[in-house]
């Protein structure tokens, strides 16, 4: 009843000349209550927020919600200062839930760019506070109270303003099935550092650098004591040295560990086996044993082999830790320079003609633990759609992208033309003379691609 009245009153305020004192009426409220009864209770067509709160559908699905309240909760800290926590109450027109926002969205709220009545398109959200979900009709649930335990975490990279007349609820898959249920970020300028994972973005690979390895040397307490960046040749050399050193040390402790473990293990051996080993001829002694005694000896032989192998391995590992407490690990990664792919169909004819490729920013992308299949797609000049990239702010206030095994990479369904790729800012590698490099070095700007040169020269 609350949300029906709220919606009808909002429609009257939005269109006062047409609907003033005509829309929020007893007949309209009763008609909508009957409609909701037919859909939800008889037809079992649950609205979006109730499905999310019940955990029938993941909160990551793209949904359009309306801001019904901006909640401000004040509390006193230990130093006596007052701290204000800002949250949003979002509704699909049927039910509501409380949302926690990040720093960028908080700034938009303070600037009143997000306010009561704003519609937001949200994807990749996270429902926290309940493992089994909650029903919005429960007496203990109130999305406007501070003690509300079930919260929806939303971040800026996965939140966009929706049209004022957009339909609330889940976005139909027919509009975003090719994006996997998310929306497409059109430009790197729209990416917010530390604003959560990027749902999907089309990037042009401008430069691809050789694969490197990040080596960590950690002590026995798993504290990193040394970090190095290695080339493939250096990684192969380090790995070979590590394996050779490990093999020599293992052989050094193997015989000693076997003797010690065998002596300790044989104390629990059956008497028949001990007498057989101590006899001058174990084979003749074994033939003189009874059937039950032979079974005991055979079972012990099998058990002893397995136990001895495990004890020796553990003893060698313990000795290796004491001998060399530092542990080595390495992670492969590839460094790329990428630009956002310019979808010319989204630009007017005049904007496309006046597009200045030098103004399109290029950013660094670090791809960790890249598979061979994905690495084959990472070619200079290729246009790829990437999902679940992470954006962070670098040392010089620039954006740095990070990808990992969870990042989905695929080529575009319709391959763009080479001219289209050039208009997105891609420049093919060309050899540069040493004179030109000397001149350019004195006027290098912020563009990262101007810091790299391809040169063929004689030493």
GROMACS .gro file of C-alpha atoms in nm:
model
  459
    1UNK     CA    1   0.000   0.000   0.000
    2UNK     CA    2   0.284   0.239   0.090
    3UNK     CA    3   0.460   0.211  -0.245
    4UNK     CA    4   0.138   0.238  -0.445
    5UNK     CA    5   0.053   0.567  -0.274
    6UNK     CA    6   0.415   0.681  -0.312
    7UNK     CA    7   0.416   0.607  -0.686
    8UNK     CA    8   0.078   0.767  -0.757
    9UNK     CA    9   0.172   1.079  -0.557
   10UNK     CA   10   0.502   1.105  -0.747
   11UNK     CA   11   0.318   1.084  -1.078
   12UNK     CA   12   0.088   1.370  -0.971
   13UNK     CA   13   0.384   1.585  -0.874
   14UNK     CA   14   0.565   1.504  -1.200
   15UNK     CA   15   0.265   1.594  -1.418
   16UNK     CA   16   0.058   1.838  -1.209
   17UNK     CA   17  -0.128   1.988  -1.503
   18UNK     CA   18  -0.252   1.654  -1.638
   19UNK     CA   19  -0.278   1.439  -1.324
   20UNK     CA   20  -0.312   1.685  -1.036
   21UNK     CA   21  -0.577   1.562  -0.788
   22UNK     CA   22  -0.683   1.298  -1.042
   23UNK     CA   23  -0.429   1.014  -1.009
   24UNK     CA   24  -0.395   0.952  -0.635
   25UNK     CA   25  -0.751   0.835  -0.580
   26UNK     CA   26  -0.921   0.557  -0.391
   27UNK     CA   27  -1.016   0.381  -0.716
   28UNK     CA   28  -0.657   0.383  -0.850
   29UNK     CA   29  -0.511   0.259  -0.523
   30UNK     CA   30  -0.766  -0.023  -0.500
   31UNK     CA   31  -0.713  -0.119  -0.866
   32UNK     CA   32  -0.334  -0.141  -0.821
   33UNK     CA   33  -0.371  -0.342  -0.502
   34UNK     CA   34  -0.588  -0.590  -0.690
   35UNK     CA   35  -0.338  -0.604  -0.976
   36UNK     CA   36  -0.051  -0.678  -0.739
   37UNK     CA   37  -0.255  -0.946  -0.563
   38UNK     CA   38  -0.322  -1.117  -0.895
   39UNK     CA   39   0.043  -1.099  -1.009
   40UNK     CA   40   0.231  -1.177  -0.688
   41UNK     CA   41   0.005  -1.404  -0.485
   42UNK     CA   42  -0.204  -1.581  -0.747
   43UNK     CA   43   0.033  -1.563  -1.043
   44UNK     CA   44   0.354  -1.614  -0.834
   45UNK     CA   45   0.530  -1.339  -1.033
   46UNK     CA   46   0.756  -1.197  -0.765
   47UNK     CA   47   0.908  -0.850  -0.814
   48UNK     CA   48   1.283  -0.792  -0.844
   49UNK     CA   49   1.363  -0.676  -0.488
   50UNK     CA   50   1.173  -0.963  -0.327
   51UNK     CA   51   1.356  -1.217  -0.546
   52UNK     CA   52   1.690  -1.060  -0.451
   53UNK     CA   53   1.608  -1.050  -0.078
   54UNK     CA   54   1.484  -1.411  -0.092
   55UNK     CA   55   1.806  -1.502  -0.279
   56UNK     CA   56   1.605  -1.664  -0.554
   57UNK     CA   57   1.805  -1.457  -0.803
   58UNK     CA   58   2.157  -1.320  -0.767
   59UNK     CA   59   2.194  -0.951  -0.685
   60UNK     CA   60   2.449  -0.924  -0.968
   61UNK     CA   61   2.170  -0.915  -1.227
   62UNK     CA   62   2.110  -0.579  -1.394
   63UNK     CA   63   1.825  -0.400  -1.221
   64UNK     CA   64   1.669  -0.054  -1.237
   65UNK     CA   65   1.578   0.083  -0.895
   66UNK     CA   66   1.448   0.417  -0.770
   67UNK     CA   67   1.588   0.615  -0.477
   68UNK     CA   68   1.306   0.645  -0.224
   69UNK     CA   69   1.509   0.786   0.067
   70UNK     CA   70   1.854   0.921   0.144
   71UNK     CA   71   1.924   0.784   0.492
   72UNK     CA   72   2.166   0.964   0.723
   73UNK     CA   73   2.266   0.791   1.045
   74UNK     CA   74   2.465   0.997   1.297
   75UNK     CA   75   2.683   0.851   1.568
   76UNK     CA   76   2.940   0.984   1.814
   77UNK     CA   77   3.295   0.860   1.792
   78UNK     CA   78   3.541   0.810   2.078
   79UNK     CA   79   3.702   1.149   2.017
   80UNK     CA   80   3.362   1.320   2.059
   81UNK     CA   81   3.313   1.403   1.691
   82UNK     CA   82   2.989   1.322   1.513
   83UNK     CA   83   3.011   1.080   1.222
   84UNK     CA   84   2.735   1.065   0.960
   85UNK     CA   85   2.685   0.748   0.758
   86UNK     CA   86   2.489   0.789   0.434
   87UNK     CA   87   2.291   0.506   0.279
   88UNK     CA   88   2.021   0.483   0.014
   89UNK     CA   89   1.682   0.319   0.030
   90UNK     CA   90   1.607   0.175  -0.314
   91UNK     CA   91   1.276   0.043  -0.438
   92UNK     CA   92   1.140  -0.137  -0.742
   93UNK     CA   93   0.794   0.005  -0.675
   94UNK     CA   94   0.687  -0.306  -0.480
   95UNK     CA   95   0.944  -0.350  -0.202
   96UNK     CA   96   1.258  -0.171  -0.085
   97UNK     CA   97   1.606  -0.248   0.040
   98UNK     CA   98   1.890  -0.051   0.194
   99UNK     CA   99   2.204   0.014  -0.012
  100UNK     CA  100   2.562   0.092   0.091
  101UNK     CA  101   2.752   0.319  -0.149
  102UNK     CA  102   3.120   0.385  -0.217
  103UNK     CA  103   3.303   0.717  -0.196
  104UNK     CA  104   3.229   0.836  -0.550
  105UNK     CA  105   2.855   0.769  -0.521
  106UNK     CA  106   2.860   0.940  -0.181
  107UNK     CA  107   2.999   1.250  -0.351
  108UNK     CA  108   2.715   1.243  -0.607
  109UNK     CA  109   2.463   1.219  -0.322
  110UNK     CA  110   2.617   1.520  -0.147
  111UNK     CA  111   2.603   1.713  -0.477
  112UNK     CA  112   2.237   1.611  -0.510
  113UNK     CA  113   2.303   1.443  -0.844
  114UNK     CA  114   2.158   1.134  -0.677
  115UNK     CA  115   1.846   1.225  -0.481
  116UNK     CA  116   1.498   1.101  -0.400
  117UNK     CA  117   1.330   1.008  -0.726
  118UNK     CA  118   1.651   0.931  -0.915
  119UNK     CA  119   1.651   0.602  -1.103
  120UNK     CA  120   1.969   0.395  -1.102
  121UNK     CA  121   2.071   0.106  -1.324
  122UNK     CA  122   2.274  -0.133  -1.109
  123UNK     CA  123   2.460  -0.454  -1.190
  124UNK     CA  124   2.714  -0.678  -1.013
  125UNK     CA  125   2.576  -0.572  -0.674
  126UNK     CA  126   2.628  -0.783  -0.362
  127UNK     CA  127   2.371  -0.873  -0.098
  128UNK     CA  128   2.534  -0.895   0.246
  129UNK     CA  129   2.410  -0.961   0.596
  130UNK     CA  130   2.215  -1.285   0.544
  131UNK     CA  131   2.323  -1.624   0.415
  132UNK     CA  132   1.970  -1.755   0.363
  133UNK     CA  133   1.804  -1.431   0.257
  134UNK     CA  134   1.504  -1.256   0.413
  135UNK     CA  135   1.145  -1.190   0.317
  136UNK     CA  136   1.051  -0.820   0.295
  137UNK     CA  137   0.711  -0.900   0.455
  138UNK     CA  138   0.875  -1.021   0.779
  139UNK     CA  139   0.808  -0.805   1.084
  140UNK     CA  140   1.181  -0.786   1.163
  141UNK     CA  141   1.266  -0.635   0.824
  142UNK     CA  142   1.262  -0.256   0.782
  143UNK     CA  143   1.477  -0.102   0.508
  144UNK     CA  144   1.454   0.248   0.657
  145UNK     CA  145   1.608   0.160   0.996
  146UNK     CA  146   1.975   0.168   1.090
  147UNK     CA  147   1.966  -0.182   1.235
  148UNK     CA  148   1.864  -0.332   0.901
  149UNK     CA  149   2.098  -0.629   0.866
  150UNK     CA  150   2.047  -0.706   0.496
  151UNK     CA  151   2.226  -0.453   0.275
  152UNK     CA  152   2.291  -0.416  -0.096
  153UNK     CA  153   2.650  -0.311  -0.175
  154UNK     CA  154   2.672  -0.107  -0.495
  155UNK     CA  155   2.975   0.064  -0.646
  156UNK     CA  156   3.023   0.344  -0.895
  157UNK     CA  157   3.160   0.146  -1.191
  158UNK     CA  158   2.852  -0.076  -1.187
  159UNK     CA  159   2.597   0.201  -1.134
  160UNK     CA  160   2.461   0.437  -1.397
  161UNK     CA  161   2.171   0.686  -1.403
  162UNK     CA  162   1.860   0.554  -1.576
  163UNK     CA  163   1.602   0.747  -1.776
  164UNK     CA  164   1.322   0.900  -1.573
  165UNK     CA  165   1.067   0.684  -1.756
  166UNK     CA  166   1.268   0.358  -1.736
  167UNK     CA  167   1.070   0.060  -1.613
  168UNK     CA  168   1.168  -0.050  -1.261
  169UNK     CA  169   1.281  -0.407  -1.199
  170UNK     CA  170   1.507  -0.647  -1.385
  171UNK     CA  171   1.633  -0.538  -1.725
  172UNK     CA  172   1.513  -0.779  -1.995
  173UNK     CA  173   1.794  -1.012  -2.116
  174UNK     CA  174   1.715  -0.927  -2.478
  175UNK     CA  175   1.875  -0.584  -2.424
  176UNK     CA  176   2.204  -0.710  -2.279
  177UNK     CA  177   2.236  -1.083  -2.353
  178UNK     CA  178   2.548  -1.014  -2.566
  179UNK     CA  179   2.707  -0.843  -2.262
  180UNK     CA  180   2.634  -1.125  -2.017
  181UNK     CA  181   2.373  -0.931  -1.819
  182UNK     CA  182   2.584  -0.618  -1.764
  183UNK     CA  183   2.618  -0.282  -1.936
  184UNK     CA  184   2.904  -0.157  -2.152
  185UNK     CA  185   3.132   0.121  -2.027
  186UNK     CA  186   3.187   0.334  -2.337
  187UNK     CA  187   3.516   0.506  -2.246
  188UNK     CA  188   3.806   0.486  -2.003
  189UNK     CA  189   3.709   0.839  -1.897
  190UNK     CA  190   3.395   0.686  -1.743
  191UNK     CA  191   3.598   0.447  -1.526
  192UNK     CA  192   3.620   0.539  -1.156
  193UNK     CA  193   3.940   0.430  -0.977
  194UNK     CA  194   3.863   0.206  -0.676
  195UNK     CA  195   3.500   0.203  -0.789
  196UNK     CA  196   3.465  -0.174  -0.817
  197UNK     CA  197   3.512  -0.407  -1.111
  198UNK     CA  198   3.436  -0.274  -1.460
  199UNK     CA  199   3.137  -0.470  -1.593
  200UNK     CA  200   3.241  -0.463  -1.962
  201UNK     CA  201   3.454  -0.237  -2.181
  202UNK     CA  202   3.591  -0.254  -2.536
  203UNK     CA  203   3.966  -0.189  -2.553
  204UNK     CA  204   4.223  -0.154  -2.830
  205UNK     CA  205   4.560  -0.317  -2.753
  206UNK     CA  206   4.813  -0.050  -2.852
  207UNK     CA  207   5.130  -0.206  -2.708
  208UNK     CA  208   5.213  -0.550  -2.574
  209UNK     CA  209   5.532  -0.600  -2.380
  210UNK     CA  210   5.718  -0.928  -2.312
  211UNK     CA  211   5.590  -1.152  -2.035
  212UNK     CA  212   5.745  -1.089  -1.696
  213UNK     CA  213   5.741  -1.271  -1.363
  214UNK     CA  214   5.698  -1.118  -1.018
  215UNK     CA  215   5.917  -1.315  -0.779
  216UNK     CA  216   5.855  -1.315  -0.405
  217UNK     CA  217   6.105  -1.444  -0.151
  218UNK     CA  218   5.935  -1.499   0.186
  219UNK     CA  219   6.067  -1.617   0.521
  220UNK     CA  220   5.935  -1.892   0.747
  221UNK     CA  221   5.664  -1.655   0.878
  222UNK     CA  222   5.540  -1.591   0.521
  223UNK     CA  223   5.669  -1.233   0.531
  224UNK     CA  224   5.796  -1.112   0.192
  225UNK     CA  225   6.163  -1.015   0.226
  226UNK     CA  226   6.247  -0.957  -0.141
  227UNK     CA  227   6.057  -0.877  -0.461
  228UNK     CA  228   6.200  -0.890  -0.813
  229UNK     CA  229   6.066  -0.854  -1.169
  230UNK     CA  230   6.216  -1.120  -1.395
  231UNK     CA  231   6.215  -1.183  -1.769
  232UNK     CA  232   6.126  -1.528  -1.905
  233UNK     CA  233   6.496  -1.616  -1.941
  234UNK     CA  234   6.572  -1.502  -1.586
  235UNK     CA  235   6.269  -1.693  -1.452
  236UNK     CA  236   6.382  -2.012  -1.628
  237UNK     CA  237   6.732  -1.968  -1.485
  238UNK     CA  238   6.603  -1.901  -1.132
  239UNK     CA  239   6.367  -2.199  -1.151
  240UNK     CA  240   6.645  -2.428  -1.275
  241UNK     CA  241   6.876  -2.313  -0.994
  242UNK     CA  242   6.599  -2.360  -0.737
  243UNK     CA  243   6.517  -2.712  -0.857
  244UNK     CA  244   6.885  -2.813  -0.871
  245UNK     CA  245   6.943  -2.681  -0.520
  246UNK     CA  246   6.630  -2.857  -0.400
  247UNK     CA  247   6.740  -3.186  -0.559
  248UNK     CA  248   7.088  -3.173  -0.404
  249UNK     CA  249   6.952  -3.092  -0.062
  250UNK     CA  250   6.689  -3.366  -0.088
  251UNK     CA  251   6.953  -3.626  -0.176
  252UNK     CA  252   7.163  -3.501   0.112
  253UNK     CA  253   6.889  -3.569   0.367
  254UNK     CA  254   6.722  -3.869   0.197
  255UNK     CA  255   6.947  -4.151   0.323
  256UNK     CA  256   6.965  -4.012   0.675
  257UNK     CA  257   6.587  -3.965   0.686
  258UNK     CA  258   6.524  -4.317   0.554
  259UNK     CA  259   6.747  -4.478   0.819
  260UNK     CA  260   6.594  -4.277   1.104
  261UNK     CA  261   6.233  -4.328   0.994
  262UNK     CA  262   6.280  -4.701   0.931
  263UNK     CA  263   6.425  -4.749   1.280
  264UNK     CA  264   6.134  -4.559   1.437
  265UNK     CA  265   5.875  -4.742   1.228
  266UNK     CA  266   6.012  -5.092   1.291
  267UNK     CA  267   5.949  -5.057   1.664
  268UNK     CA  268   5.578  -5.118   1.593
  269UNK     CA  269   5.637  -5.411   1.360
  270UNK     CA  270   5.488  -5.756   1.444
  271UNK     CA  271   5.717  -6.005   1.620
  272UNK     CA  272   5.715  -6.247   1.323
  273UNK     CA  273   5.853  -5.975   1.092
  274UNK     CA  274   6.124  -5.874   1.344
  275UNK     CA  275   6.238  -6.236   1.383
  276UNK     CA  276   6.240  -6.282   1.004
  277UNK     CA  277   6.460  -5.975   0.951
  278UNK     CA  278   6.695  -6.075   1.234
  279UNK     CA  279   6.735  -6.429   1.097
  280UNK     CA  280   7.026  -6.515   0.870
  281UNK     CA  281   6.792  -6.629   0.589
  282UNK     CA  282   6.460  -6.432   0.579
  283UNK     CA  283   6.330  -6.637   0.283
  284UNK     CA  284   6.371  -6.971   0.462
  285UNK     CA  285   6.226  -6.822   0.781
  286UNK     CA  286   5.922  -6.695   0.586
  287UNK     CA  287   5.856  -7.042   0.438
  288UNK     CA  288   5.846  -7.194   0.788
  289UNK     CA  289   5.575  -6.953   0.908
  290UNK     CA  290   5.210  -7.051   0.939
  291UNK     CA  291   4.938  -6.908   0.713
  292UNK     CA  292   4.818  -6.645   0.962
  293UNK     CA  293   5.176  -6.540   1.036
  294UNK     CA  294   5.250  -6.504   0.662
  295UNK     CA  295   4.941  -6.283   0.623
  296UNK     CA  296   5.058  -6.061   0.911
  297UNK     CA  297   5.405  -6.030   0.758
  298UNK     CA  298   5.267  -5.950   0.407
  299UNK     CA  299   5.027  -5.690   0.543
  300UNK     CA  300   5.302  -5.524   0.741
  301UNK     CA  301   5.533  -5.516   0.438
  302UNK     CA  302   5.270  -5.325   0.237
  303UNK     CA  303   5.184  -5.094   0.525
  304UNK     CA  304   5.551  -5.031   0.605
  305UNK     CA  305   5.629  -4.927   0.248
  306UNK     CA  306   5.348  -4.668   0.243
  307UNK     CA  307   5.421  -4.532   0.591
  308UNK     CA  308   5.796  -4.518   0.532
  309UNK     CA  309   5.753  -4.323   0.209
  310UNK     CA  310   5.531  -4.063   0.378
  311UNK     CA  311   5.757  -4.029   0.683
  312UNK     CA  312   6.069  -3.987   0.468
  313UNK     CA  313   5.906  -3.718   0.255
  314UNK     CA  314   5.791  -3.527   0.563
  315UNK     CA  315   6.132  -3.555   0.724
  316UNK     CA  316   6.302  -3.426   0.408
  317UNK     CA  317   6.059  -3.134   0.383
  318UNK     CA  318   6.119  -3.039   0.747
  319UNK     CA  319   6.494  -3.057   0.693
  320UNK     CA  320   6.468  -2.840   0.381
  321UNK     CA  321   6.273  -2.577   0.576
  322UNK     CA  322   6.539  -2.568   0.847
  323UNK     CA  323   6.820  -2.563   0.592
  324UNK     CA  324   6.663  -2.294   0.369
  325UNK     CA  325   6.386  -2.104   0.553
  326UNK     CA  326   6.318  -1.869   0.257
  327UNK     CA  327   6.045  -1.979   0.018
  328UNK     CA  328   6.023  -1.871  -0.347
  329UNK     CA  329   5.710  -1.804  -0.554
  330UNK     CA  330   5.659  -1.630  -0.887
  331UNK     CA  331   5.354  -1.500  -1.072
  332UNK     CA  332   5.355  -1.438  -1.450
  333UNK     CA  333   5.205  -1.120  -1.589
  334UNK     CA  334   5.187  -0.925  -1.914
  335UNK     CA  335   5.192  -0.546  -1.937
  336UNK     CA  336   4.976  -0.380  -2.202
  337UNK     CA  337   4.894  -0.027  -2.311
  338UNK     CA  338   4.529   0.001  -2.409
  339UNK     CA  339   4.282   0.265  -2.528
  340UNK     CA  340   3.906   0.259  -2.518
  341UNK     CA  341   3.754   0.161  -2.852
  342UNK     CA  342   3.551   0.447  -2.999
  343UNK     CA  343   3.208   0.328  -3.110
  344UNK     CA  344   3.148   0.567  -3.397
  345UNK     CA  345   2.781   0.473  -3.414
  346UNK     CA  346   2.741   0.646  -3.075
  347UNK     CA  347   2.891   0.971  -3.212
  348UNK     CA  348   2.738   1.225  -3.443
  349UNK     CA  349   2.891   1.272  -3.788
  350UNK     CA  350   3.055   1.598  -3.682
  351UNK     CA  351   3.196   1.445  -3.360
  352UNK     CA  352   3.340   1.148  -3.548
  353UNK     CA  353   3.501   1.377  -3.806
  354UNK     CA  354   3.659   1.601  -3.540
  355UNK     CA  355   3.770   1.312  -3.317
  356UNK     CA  356   4.124   1.384  -3.191
  357UNK     CA  357   4.298   1.052  -3.124
  358UNK     CA  358   4.574   1.223  -2.922
  359UNK     CA  359   4.314   1.321  -2.659
  360UNK     CA  360   4.208   0.959  -2.610
  361UNK     CA  361   4.396   0.843  -2.299
  362UNK     CA  362   4.605   0.527  -2.303
  363UNK     CA  363   4.633   0.338  -1.974
  364UNK     CA  364   4.843   0.053  -1.845
  365UNK     CA  365   4.683  -0.289  -1.807
  366UNK     CA  366   4.853  -0.557  -1.598
  367UNK     CA  367   4.725  -0.905  -1.681
  368UNK     CA  368   4.818  -1.155  -1.407
  369UNK     CA  369   4.830  -1.533  -1.454
  370UNK     CA  370   4.719  -1.504  -1.816
  371UNK     CA  371   4.631  -1.834  -1.984
  372UNK     CA  372   4.772  -1.937  -2.324
  373UNK     CA  373   4.427  -1.905  -2.482
  374UNK     CA  374   4.382  -1.547  -2.360
  375UNK     CA  375   4.743  -1.457  -2.440
  376UNK     CA  376   4.684  -1.556  -2.803
  377UNK     CA  377   4.410  -1.287  -2.819
  378UNK     CA  378   4.630  -1.012  -2.675
  379UNK     CA  379   4.781  -0.887  -2.999
  380UNK     CA  380   4.868  -0.530  -3.087
  381UNK     CA  381   4.589  -0.374  -3.291
  382UNK     CA  382   4.323  -0.619  -3.168
  383UNK     CA  383   3.993  -0.496  -3.023
  384UNK     CA  384   3.876  -0.700  -2.725
  385UNK     CA  385   3.580  -0.691  -2.491
  386UNK     CA  386   3.697  -0.738  -2.134
  387UNK     CA  387   3.479  -0.798  -1.828
  388UNK     CA  388   3.565  -0.769  -1.459
  389UNK     CA  389   3.869  -0.545  -1.486
  390UNK     CA  390   3.980  -0.361  -1.173
  391UNK     CA  391   4.077   0.007  -1.187
  392UNK     CA  392   4.308   0.175  -0.937
  393UNK     CA  393   4.473   0.514  -0.918
  394UNK     CA  394   4.847   0.508  -0.984
  395UNK     CA  395   5.133   0.704  -0.831
  396UNK     CA  396   5.095   0.991  -1.078
  397UNK     CA  397   4.715   1.010  -1.047
  398UNK     CA  398   4.661   0.804  -1.362
  399UNK     CA  399   4.435   0.501  -1.395
  400UNK     CA  400   4.590   0.154  -1.389
  401UNK     CA  401   4.386  -0.148  -1.492
  402UNK     CA  402   4.435  -0.497  -1.350
  403UNK     CA  403   4.311  -0.827  -1.492
  404UNK     CA  404   4.337  -1.184  -1.368
  405UNK     CA  405   4.205  -1.536  -1.428
  406UNK     CA  406   3.852  -1.415  -1.345
  407UNK     CA  407   3.864  -1.159  -1.630
  408UNK     CA  408   3.667  -1.265  -1.936
  409UNK     CA  409   3.826  -1.168  -2.268
  410UNK     CA  410   3.667  -1.210  -2.610
  411UNK     CA  411   3.696  -1.046  -2.953
  412UNK     CA  412   3.407  -0.835  -3.081
  413UNK     CA  413   3.135  -1.023  -3.267
  414UNK     CA  414   3.167  -0.785  -3.562
  415UNK     CA  415   3.533  -0.719  -3.638
  416UNK     CA  416   3.596  -0.345  -3.681
  417UNK     CA  417   3.777  -0.209  -3.983
  418UNK     CA  418   4.142  -0.107  -3.962
  419UNK     CA  419   4.043   0.256  -4.022
  420UNK     CA  420   3.802   0.235  -3.730
  421UNK     CA  421   4.083   0.102  -3.507
  422UNK     CA  422   4.311   0.388  -3.615
  423UNK     CA  423   4.040   0.639  -3.526
  424UNK     CA  424   4.038   0.490  -3.175
  425UNK     CA  425   4.400   0.600  -3.127
  426UNK     CA  426   4.596   0.289  -3.230
  427UNK     CA  427   4.933   0.360  -3.393
  428UNK     CA  428   5.130   0.086  -3.561
  429UNK     CA  429   5.491   0.036  -3.457
  430UNK     CA  430   5.743   0.210  -3.687
  431UNK     CA  431   6.123   0.236  -3.653
  432UNK     CA  432   6.245   0.569  -3.521
  433UNK     CA  433   6.582   0.730  -3.593
  434UNK     CA  434   6.814   0.817  -3.307
  435UNK     CA  435   6.794   1.185  -3.401
  436UNK     CA  436   6.416   1.180  -3.371
  437UNK     CA  437   6.440   1.004  -3.036
  438UNK     CA  438   6.675   1.274  -2.909
  439UNK     CA  439   6.431   1.546  -3.019
  440UNK     CA  440   6.124   1.370  -2.880
  441UNK     CA  441   6.293   1.304  -2.546
  442UNK     CA  442   6.297   1.678  -2.482
  443UNK     CA  443   5.923   1.720  -2.531
  444UNK     CA  444   5.770   1.398  -2.403
  445UNK     CA  445   5.418   1.460  -2.282
  446UNK     CA  446   5.178   1.263  -2.066
  447UNK     CA  447   5.099   1.008  -2.338
  448UNK     CA  448   5.263   0.682  -2.241
  449UNK     CA  449   5.309   0.568  -2.599
  450UNK     CA  450   5.552   0.855  -2.665
  451UNK     CA  451   5.786   0.709  -2.400
  452UNK     CA  452   5.846   0.393  -2.608
  453UNK     CA  453   6.043   0.382  -2.932
  454UNK     CA  454   6.130   0.106  -3.178
  455UNK     CA  455   6.478   0.153  -3.314
  456UNK     CA  456   6.725  -0.050  -3.522
  457UNK     CA  457   7.085   0.060  -3.461
  458UNK     CA  458   7.438  -0.078  -3.457
  459UNK     CA  459   7.627  -0.087  -3.128
   0.00000   0.00000   0.00000
